[in-house]
């Protein structure tokens, strides 16, 4: 299942609480029944507020995976970690681990149903990087950890930015105009004969 990956802006927690229900969830999951992998998908929250973000996530996952009862995170990217978050019809207990859990991962537990690991994409991530991360994290054939995928995305972003820099230099030196005849400046036609040659030499 793949939910909408929208390019709507990242919001602060105060803004999010009033409009979160109207925004599409940014979530990508591995296909149902696929072989077990290190990650079951990716989630791209709009802010670092678990209390504001978890209700919409569990609203989508509860029907798919069974009622989510517990979530654990690494506190590296979550400034405030509530002990409990009220969601539709129940409460999700929240825990945290520093050394035992990947800082870019969210662990979800469903009572008697199982556990799932999602890559958490930072809210400020660009649309292009987030789309790549969502596809990679929901690919059942990949064996990368959450942090490893973040490193790969950073590396790809660096290559992309380097390519853009080279292209900008090329364009600024006339490379683009030289390639595109439509924007090539016209050279005025000059009617000039051959220089006068003296005769009789």
Short mmCIF file of N, CA, C and O in Angstrom, two decimals, residues 30 43 47 49 127 141 160:
data_model
loop_
_atom_site.label_atom_id
_atom_site.label_comp_id
_atom_site.label_asym_id
_atom_site.label_seq_id
_atom_site.Cartn_x
_atom_site.Cartn_y
_atom_site.Cartn_z
N UNK A 30 5.56 -1.67 2.48
CA UNK A 30 5.92 -2.80 1.63
C UNK A 30 4.66 -3.56 1.25
O UNK A 30 3.68 -3.57 2.00
N UNK A 43 7.59 6.53 6.76
CA UNK A 43 6.61 7.52 7.20
C UNK A 43 7.29 8.88 7.18
O UNK A 43 8.41 9.02 7.67
N UNK A 47 5.98 17.20 11.33
CA UNK A 47 6.68 17.88 12.41
C UNK A 47 7.27 16.82 13.35
O UNK A 47 7.07 15.63 13.16
N UNK A 49 6.49 16.36 16.48
CA UNK A 49 5.58 16.24 17.62
C UNK A 49 4.83 14.91 17.53
O UNK A 49 3.87 14.79 16.77
N UNK A 127 11.11 17.03 -1.33
CA UNK A 127 10.16 16.11 -1.96
C UNK A 127 10.88 15.00 -2.73
O UNK A 127 10.48 13.84 -2.70
N UNK A 141 12.83 -6.14 -1.28
CA UNK A 141 14.11 -6.76 -1.64
C UNK A 141 15.31 -6.04 -1.05
O UNK A 141 16.42 -6.55 -1.09
N UNK A 160 23.49 14.81 -7.07
CA UNK A 160 22.52 15.63 -7.81
C UNK A 160 22.90 17.11 -7.75
O UNK A 160 22.88 17.81 -8.76
#
